[in-house]
Tab-separated table of C-alpha atoms and ligand atoms in Angstrom:
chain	number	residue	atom	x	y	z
A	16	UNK	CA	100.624	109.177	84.904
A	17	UNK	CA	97.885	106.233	86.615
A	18	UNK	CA	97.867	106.829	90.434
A	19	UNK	CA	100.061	104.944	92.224
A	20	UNK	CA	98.289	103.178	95.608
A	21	UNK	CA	100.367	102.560	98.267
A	22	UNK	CA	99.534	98.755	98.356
A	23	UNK	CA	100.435	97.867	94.916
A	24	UNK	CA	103.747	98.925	96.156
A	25	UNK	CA	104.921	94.609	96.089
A	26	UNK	CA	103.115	93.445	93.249
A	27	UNK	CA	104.375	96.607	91.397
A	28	UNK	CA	108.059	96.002	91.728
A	29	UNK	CA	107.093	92.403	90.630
A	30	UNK	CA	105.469	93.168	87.488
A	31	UNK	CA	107.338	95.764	86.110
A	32	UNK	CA	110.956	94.433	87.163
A	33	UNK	CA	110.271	91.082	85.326
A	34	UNK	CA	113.092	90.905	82.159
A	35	UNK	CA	110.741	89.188	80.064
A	36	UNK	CA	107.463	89.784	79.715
A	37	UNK	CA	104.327	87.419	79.101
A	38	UNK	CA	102.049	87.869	76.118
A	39	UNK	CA	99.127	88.433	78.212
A	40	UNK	CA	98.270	89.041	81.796
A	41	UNK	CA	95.170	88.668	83.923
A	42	UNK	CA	95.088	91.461	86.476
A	43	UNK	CA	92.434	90.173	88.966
A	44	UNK	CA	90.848	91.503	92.123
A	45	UNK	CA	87.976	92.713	93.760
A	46	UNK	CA	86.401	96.122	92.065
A	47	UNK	CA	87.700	99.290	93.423
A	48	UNK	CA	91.224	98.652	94.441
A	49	UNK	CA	93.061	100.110	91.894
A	50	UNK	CA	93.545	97.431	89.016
A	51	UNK	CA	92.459	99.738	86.108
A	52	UNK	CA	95.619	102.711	87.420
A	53	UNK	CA	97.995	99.676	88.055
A	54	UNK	CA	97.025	98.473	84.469
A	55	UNK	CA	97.551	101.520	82.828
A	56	UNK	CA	101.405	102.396	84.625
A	57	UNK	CA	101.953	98.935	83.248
A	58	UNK	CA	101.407	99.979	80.001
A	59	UNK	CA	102.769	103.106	79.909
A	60	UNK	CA	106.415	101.562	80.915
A	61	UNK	CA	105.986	98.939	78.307
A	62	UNK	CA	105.690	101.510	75.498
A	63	UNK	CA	108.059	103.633	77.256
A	64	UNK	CA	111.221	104.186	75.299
A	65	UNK	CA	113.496	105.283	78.138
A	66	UNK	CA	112.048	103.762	81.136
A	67	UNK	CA	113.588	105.521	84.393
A	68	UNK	CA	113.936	102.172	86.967
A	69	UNK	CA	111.048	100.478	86.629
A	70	UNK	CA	108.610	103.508	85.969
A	71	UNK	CA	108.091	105.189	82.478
A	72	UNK	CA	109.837	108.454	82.011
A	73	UNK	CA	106.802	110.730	81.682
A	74	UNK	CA	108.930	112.903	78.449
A	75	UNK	CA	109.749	110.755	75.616
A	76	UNK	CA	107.827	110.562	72.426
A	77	UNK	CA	106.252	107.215	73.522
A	78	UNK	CA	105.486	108.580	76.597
A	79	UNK	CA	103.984	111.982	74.941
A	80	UNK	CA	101.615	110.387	72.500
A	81	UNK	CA	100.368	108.565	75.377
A	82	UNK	CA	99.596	111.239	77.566
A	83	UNK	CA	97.551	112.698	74.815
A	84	UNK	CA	96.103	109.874	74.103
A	85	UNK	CA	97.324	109.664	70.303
A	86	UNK	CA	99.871	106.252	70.287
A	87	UNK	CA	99.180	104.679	67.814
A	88	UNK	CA	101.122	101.209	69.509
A	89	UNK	CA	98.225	100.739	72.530
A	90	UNK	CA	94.936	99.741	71.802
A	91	UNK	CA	91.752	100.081	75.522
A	92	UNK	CA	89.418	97.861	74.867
A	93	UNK	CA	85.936	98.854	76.953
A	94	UNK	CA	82.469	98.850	76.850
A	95	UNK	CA	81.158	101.953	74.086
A	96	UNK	CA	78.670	102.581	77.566
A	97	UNK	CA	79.185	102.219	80.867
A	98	UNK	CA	78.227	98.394	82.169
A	99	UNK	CA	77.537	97.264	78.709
A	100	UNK	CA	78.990	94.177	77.088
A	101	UNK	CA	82.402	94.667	74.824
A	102	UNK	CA	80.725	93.626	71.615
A	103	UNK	CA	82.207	91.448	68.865
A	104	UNK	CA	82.442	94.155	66.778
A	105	UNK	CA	84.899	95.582	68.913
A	106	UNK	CA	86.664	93.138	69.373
A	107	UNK	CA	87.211	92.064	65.779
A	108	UNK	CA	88.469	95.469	65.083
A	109	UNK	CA	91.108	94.997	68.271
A	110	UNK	CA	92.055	91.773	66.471
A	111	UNK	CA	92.878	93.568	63.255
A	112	UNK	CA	95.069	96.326	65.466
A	113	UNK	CA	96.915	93.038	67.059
A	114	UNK	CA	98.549	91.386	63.520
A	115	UNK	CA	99.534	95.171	62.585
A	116	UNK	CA	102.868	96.384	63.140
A	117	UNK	CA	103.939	98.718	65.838
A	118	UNK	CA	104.428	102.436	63.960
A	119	UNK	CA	106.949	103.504	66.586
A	120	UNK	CA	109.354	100.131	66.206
A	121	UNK	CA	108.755	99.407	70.362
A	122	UNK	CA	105.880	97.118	71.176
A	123	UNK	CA	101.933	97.221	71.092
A	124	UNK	CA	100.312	96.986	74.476
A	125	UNK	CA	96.557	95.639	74.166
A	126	UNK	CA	94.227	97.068	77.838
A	127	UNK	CA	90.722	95.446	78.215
A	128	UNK	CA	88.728	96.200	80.774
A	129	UNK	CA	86.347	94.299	82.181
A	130	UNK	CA	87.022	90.743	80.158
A	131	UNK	CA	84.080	89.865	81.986
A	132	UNK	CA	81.984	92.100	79.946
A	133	UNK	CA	82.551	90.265	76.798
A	134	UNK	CA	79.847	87.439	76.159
A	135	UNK	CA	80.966	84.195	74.539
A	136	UNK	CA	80.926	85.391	70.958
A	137	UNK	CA	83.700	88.338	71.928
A	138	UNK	CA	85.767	85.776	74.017
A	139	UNK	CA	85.825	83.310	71.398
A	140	UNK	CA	87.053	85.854	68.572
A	141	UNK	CA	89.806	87.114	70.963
A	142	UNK	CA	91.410	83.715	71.904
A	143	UNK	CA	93.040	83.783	68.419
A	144	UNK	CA	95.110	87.020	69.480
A	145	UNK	CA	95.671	84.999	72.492
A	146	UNK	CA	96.569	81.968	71.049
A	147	UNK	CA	99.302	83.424	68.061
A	148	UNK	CA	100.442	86.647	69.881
A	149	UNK	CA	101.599	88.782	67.019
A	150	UNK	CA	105.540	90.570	67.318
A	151	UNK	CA	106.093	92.797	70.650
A	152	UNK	CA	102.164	92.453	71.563
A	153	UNK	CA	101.483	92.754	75.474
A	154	UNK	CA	97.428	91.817	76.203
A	155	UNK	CA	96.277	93.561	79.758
A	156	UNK	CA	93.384	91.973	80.683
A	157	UNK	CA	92.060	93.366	83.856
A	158	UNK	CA	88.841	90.992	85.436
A	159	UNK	CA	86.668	91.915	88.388
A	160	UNK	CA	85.107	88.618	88.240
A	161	UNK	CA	87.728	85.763	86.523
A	162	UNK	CA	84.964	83.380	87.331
A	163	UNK	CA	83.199	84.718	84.823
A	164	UNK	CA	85.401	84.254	82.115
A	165	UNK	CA	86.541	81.069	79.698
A	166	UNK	CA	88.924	78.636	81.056
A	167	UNK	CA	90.692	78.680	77.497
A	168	UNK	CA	90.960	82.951	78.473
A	169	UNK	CA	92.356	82.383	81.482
A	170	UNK	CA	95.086	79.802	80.681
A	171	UNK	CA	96.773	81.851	78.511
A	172	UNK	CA	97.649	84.498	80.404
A	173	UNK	CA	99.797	84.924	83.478
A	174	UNK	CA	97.628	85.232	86.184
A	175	UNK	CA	98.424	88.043	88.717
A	176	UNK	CA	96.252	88.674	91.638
A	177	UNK	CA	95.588	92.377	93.071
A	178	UNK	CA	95.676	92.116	96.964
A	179	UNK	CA	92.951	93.963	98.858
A	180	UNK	CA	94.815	96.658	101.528
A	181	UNK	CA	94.423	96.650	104.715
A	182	UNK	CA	92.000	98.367	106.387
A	183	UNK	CA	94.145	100.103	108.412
A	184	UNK	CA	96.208	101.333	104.911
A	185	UNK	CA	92.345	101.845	103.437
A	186	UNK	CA	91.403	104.192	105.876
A	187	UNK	CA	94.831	106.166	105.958
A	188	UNK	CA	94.224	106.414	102.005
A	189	UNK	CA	91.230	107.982	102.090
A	190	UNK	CA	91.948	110.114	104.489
A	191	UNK	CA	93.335	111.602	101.771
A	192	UNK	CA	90.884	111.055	99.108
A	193	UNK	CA	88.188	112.065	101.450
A	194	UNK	CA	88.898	115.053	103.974
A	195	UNK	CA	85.348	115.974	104.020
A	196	UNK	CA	84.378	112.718	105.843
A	197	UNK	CA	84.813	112.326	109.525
A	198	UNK	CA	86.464	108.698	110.120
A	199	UNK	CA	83.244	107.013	111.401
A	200	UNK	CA	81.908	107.930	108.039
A	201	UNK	CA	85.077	106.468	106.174
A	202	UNK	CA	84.459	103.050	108.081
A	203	UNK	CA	80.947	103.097	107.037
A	204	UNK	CA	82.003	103.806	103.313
A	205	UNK	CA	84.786	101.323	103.189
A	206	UNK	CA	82.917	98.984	105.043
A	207	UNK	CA	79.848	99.305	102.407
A	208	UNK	CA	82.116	99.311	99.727
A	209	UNK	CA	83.225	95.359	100.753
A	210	UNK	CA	86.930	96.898	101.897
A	211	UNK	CA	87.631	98.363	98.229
A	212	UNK	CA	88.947	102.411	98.941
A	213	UNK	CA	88.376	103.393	95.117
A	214	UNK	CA	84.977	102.086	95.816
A	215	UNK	CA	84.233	103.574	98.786
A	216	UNK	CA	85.570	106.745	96.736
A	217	UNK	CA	82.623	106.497	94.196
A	218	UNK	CA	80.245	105.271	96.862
A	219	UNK	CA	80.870	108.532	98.828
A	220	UNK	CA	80.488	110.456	95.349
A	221	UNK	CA	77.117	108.743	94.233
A	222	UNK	CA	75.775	110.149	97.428
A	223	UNK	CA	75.352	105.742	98.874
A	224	UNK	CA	74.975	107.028	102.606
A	225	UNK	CA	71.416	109.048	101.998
A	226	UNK	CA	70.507	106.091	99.639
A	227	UNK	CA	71.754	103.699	102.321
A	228	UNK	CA	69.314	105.423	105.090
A	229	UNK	CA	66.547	105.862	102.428
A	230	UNK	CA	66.837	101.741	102.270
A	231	UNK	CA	66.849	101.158	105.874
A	232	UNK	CA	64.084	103.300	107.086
A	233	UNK	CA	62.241	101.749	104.422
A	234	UNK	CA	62.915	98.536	105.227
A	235	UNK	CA	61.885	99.083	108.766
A	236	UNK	CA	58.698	100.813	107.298
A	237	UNK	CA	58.157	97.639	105.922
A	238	UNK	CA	58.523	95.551	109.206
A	239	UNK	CA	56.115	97.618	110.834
A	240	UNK	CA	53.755	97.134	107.899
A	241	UNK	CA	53.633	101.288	107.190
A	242	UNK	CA	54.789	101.029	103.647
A	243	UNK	CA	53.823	98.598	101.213
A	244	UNK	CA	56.415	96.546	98.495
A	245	UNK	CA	55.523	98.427	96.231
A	246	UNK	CA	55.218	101.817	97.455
A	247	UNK	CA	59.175	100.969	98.475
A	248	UNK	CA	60.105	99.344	95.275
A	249	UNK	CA	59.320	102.766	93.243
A	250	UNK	CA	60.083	104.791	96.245
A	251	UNK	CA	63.923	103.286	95.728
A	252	UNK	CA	63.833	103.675	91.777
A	253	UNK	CA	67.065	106.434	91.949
A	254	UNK	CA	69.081	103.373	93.827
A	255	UNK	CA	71.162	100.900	91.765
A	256	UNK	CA	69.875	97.363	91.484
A	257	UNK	CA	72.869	95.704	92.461
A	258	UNK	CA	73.526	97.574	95.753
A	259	UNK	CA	70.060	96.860	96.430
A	260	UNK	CA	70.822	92.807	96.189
A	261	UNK	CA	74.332	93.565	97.956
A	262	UNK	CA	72.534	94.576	100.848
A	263	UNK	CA	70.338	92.579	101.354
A	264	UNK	CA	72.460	89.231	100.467
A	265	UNK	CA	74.676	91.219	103.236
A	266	UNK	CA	72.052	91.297	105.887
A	267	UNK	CA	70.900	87.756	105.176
A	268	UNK	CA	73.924	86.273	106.052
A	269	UNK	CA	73.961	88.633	108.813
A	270	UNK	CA	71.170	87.212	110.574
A	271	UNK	CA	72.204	83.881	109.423
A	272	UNK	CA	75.380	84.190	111.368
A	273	UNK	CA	73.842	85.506	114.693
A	274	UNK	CA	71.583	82.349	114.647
A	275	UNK	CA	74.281	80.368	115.117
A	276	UNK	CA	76.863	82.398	117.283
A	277	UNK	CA	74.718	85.207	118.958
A	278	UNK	CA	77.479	87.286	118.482
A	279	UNK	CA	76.501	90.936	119.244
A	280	UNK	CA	79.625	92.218	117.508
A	281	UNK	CA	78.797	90.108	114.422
A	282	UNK	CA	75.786	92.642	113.639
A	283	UNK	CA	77.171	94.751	111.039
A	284	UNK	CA	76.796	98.490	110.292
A	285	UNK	CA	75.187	100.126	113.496
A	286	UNK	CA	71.999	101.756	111.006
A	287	UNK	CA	70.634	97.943	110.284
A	288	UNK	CA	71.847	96.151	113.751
A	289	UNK	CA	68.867	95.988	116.013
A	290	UNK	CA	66.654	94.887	112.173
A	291	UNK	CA	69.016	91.993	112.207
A	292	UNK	CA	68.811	90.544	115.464
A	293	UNK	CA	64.897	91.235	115.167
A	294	UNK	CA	64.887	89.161	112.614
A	295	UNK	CA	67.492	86.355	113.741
A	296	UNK	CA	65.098	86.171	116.769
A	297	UNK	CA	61.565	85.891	115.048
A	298	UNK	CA	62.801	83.965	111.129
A	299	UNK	CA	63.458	80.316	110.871
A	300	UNK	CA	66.885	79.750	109.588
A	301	UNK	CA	65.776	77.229	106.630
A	302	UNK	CA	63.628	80.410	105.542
A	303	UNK	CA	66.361	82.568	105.554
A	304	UNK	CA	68.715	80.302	103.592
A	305	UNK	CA	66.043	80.095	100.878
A	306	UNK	CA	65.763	84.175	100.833
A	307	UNK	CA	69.525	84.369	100.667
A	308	UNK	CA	69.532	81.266	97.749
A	309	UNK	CA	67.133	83.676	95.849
A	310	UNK	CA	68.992	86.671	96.461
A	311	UNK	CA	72.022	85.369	94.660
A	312	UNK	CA	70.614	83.926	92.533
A	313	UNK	CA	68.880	87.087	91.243
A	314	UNK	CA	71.966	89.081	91.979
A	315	UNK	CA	73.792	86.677	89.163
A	316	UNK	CA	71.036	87.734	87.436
A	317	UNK	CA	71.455	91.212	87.730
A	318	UNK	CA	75.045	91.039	87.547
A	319	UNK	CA	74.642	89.725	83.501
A	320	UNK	CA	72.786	92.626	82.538
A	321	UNK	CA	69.920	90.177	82.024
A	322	UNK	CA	66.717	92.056	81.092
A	323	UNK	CA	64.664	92.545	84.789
A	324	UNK	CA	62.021	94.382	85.235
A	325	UNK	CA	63.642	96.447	88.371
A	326	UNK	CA	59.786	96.925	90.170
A	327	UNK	CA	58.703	93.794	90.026
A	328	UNK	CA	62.091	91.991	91.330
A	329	UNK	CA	62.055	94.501	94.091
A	330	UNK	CA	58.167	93.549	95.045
A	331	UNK	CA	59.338	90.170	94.807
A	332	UNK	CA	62.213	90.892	97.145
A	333	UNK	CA	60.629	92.912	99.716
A	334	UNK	CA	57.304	90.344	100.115
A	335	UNK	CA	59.503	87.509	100.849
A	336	UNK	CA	61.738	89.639	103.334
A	337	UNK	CA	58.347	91.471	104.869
A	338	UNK	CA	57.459	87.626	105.537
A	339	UNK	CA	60.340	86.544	107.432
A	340	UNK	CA	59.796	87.512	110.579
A	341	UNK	CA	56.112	85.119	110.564
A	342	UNK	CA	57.443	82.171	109.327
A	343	UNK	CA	58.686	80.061	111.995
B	25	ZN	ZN1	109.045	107.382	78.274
């Protein structure tokens, strides 16, 4: 059975104890918190024949077939690779599951995850299983980003939002989840993971806290004019793209806020604090505001798969932020 997280606990008891359920819902929330696990316990107790309280009973034939993965009543819809886009194709073919009849007499229960992954072609061909739900069908849709998707998507399901824990309940999680870590480095990960403990989980796993010092030495490196753009920008090829942009959008709008409170405490992670006051000191603020603008505007960019040539964005990146500090 999916993981249950401690701070789902509410929205749990909400979901599942409803008596009648919607035709589609719109599990959104930041990346990393558990929307995927929460998605999947829905689903199980919805094809569950003999539900125990609000939970599935882990034993009947329902429950079975889904544990091996062989019901033929629920239908995960997902990229065929990892951060691709959910192509038409697939789609069309989860359409044609959707007007077919449940086999085992309950009801069908439809996951996709992430809607956001389906370009406008996709969306379009699944409003119609949206629009004339077919018998006992239940569509999980589980976003990252609902920005991202169609307003006509959105308004026909029930929109739930997945809370963010605590950092407090974060930290006591993955104590758990990581006993190898000291606390300090749990902060760090959690922290670098935007407050998301799943996250912060695969963060920790991808090995983030080398790549993480690889970036910042480099980017000091750079300051001091001992390593060029480009030397970094292949030097950092192993690093994800969009990490990359996260940091740096991160420490953009740190300097931009200690411009305008000099707040020492406002600094951010201790590895990158004394770069960013450096820099608050010795950039003009309408300079950094355009580096940030282009930042996020690339990391959009980035973010929809668009076809970038990794080396050059990065030279791009790194001349503008290696000219900061002299342009007053
Ligand atoms: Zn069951």
């Amino acid at each position: 059975m999916a993981e249950v997280f401690p701070w789902q606990e509410g929205l749990w008891q909400q979901l599942a104890g409803r008596t009648q359920h919607a035709h589609a819902y719109l599990l959104h929330g930041a990346a990393g918190i558990g929307k995927r696990a929460l998605a999947e316990r829905l689903m199980a107790r919805l094809l569950c024949q003999r539900p125990q309280g609000l939970d599935a009973c882990g034993h009947c034939k329902s429950c079975l077939l889904l544990q091996a993965g062989s019901h033929p009543d629920n239908y995960v819809l997902e990229p065929e690779e990892a951060d691709k886009a959910i192509k038409v194709d697939q789609v069309r073919e989860l359409v044609g599951f959707v007007v077919q009849t449940a086999q085992l007499g309950g009801r069908k229960v439809v996951l996709i995850e992430p809607v956001e992954s389906m370009n406008i072609n996709a969306s379009n061909a699944l409003l119609k299983s949206l629009e004339e739900p077919s018998g006992d069908t239940v569509l999980l849709l589980v976003s990252h980003q609902p920005s991202r998707l169609l307003p006509t998507i959105k308004s026909r399901c029930v929109q739930q939002a997945c809370p963010l824990p605590s950092e407090a309940m974060s930290l006591q999680w993955l104590s758990q989840a990581l006993p190898e870590c000291s606390q300090e480095e749990r902060v760090e990960l959690l922290t670098l993971a935007a407050g998301s403990p799943l996250a912060a989980v695969s963060l920790q796993a991808q090995g983030v806290r080398d790549q993480r010092a690889l970036v910042v030495e480099g980017v000091k490196k750079l300051l001091k004019q001992q390593q060029s753009p480009t030397q970094l920008a292949e030097s950092w090829s192993a690093i994800p793209l969009l990490l990359l942009f996260d940091w740096f959008c991160d420490w953009s709008s740190l300097i931009l806020r200690y411009q305008l409170t000099q707040d020492e405490d406002g600094l951010g992670l201790q590895d990158m604090r004394k770069v960013v006051q450096y820099l608050a000191q010795k950039s003009g603020q309408a300079n950094v505001l355009n580096i940030q603008d282009w930042i996020l505007a690339q990391r959009q960019k980035v973010l929809s798969k668009a076809n970038l040539n990794r080396v050059l964005l990065l030279e791009a990146l790194l001349v503008q932020w290696a000219a900061l500090p002299t342009q007053r």
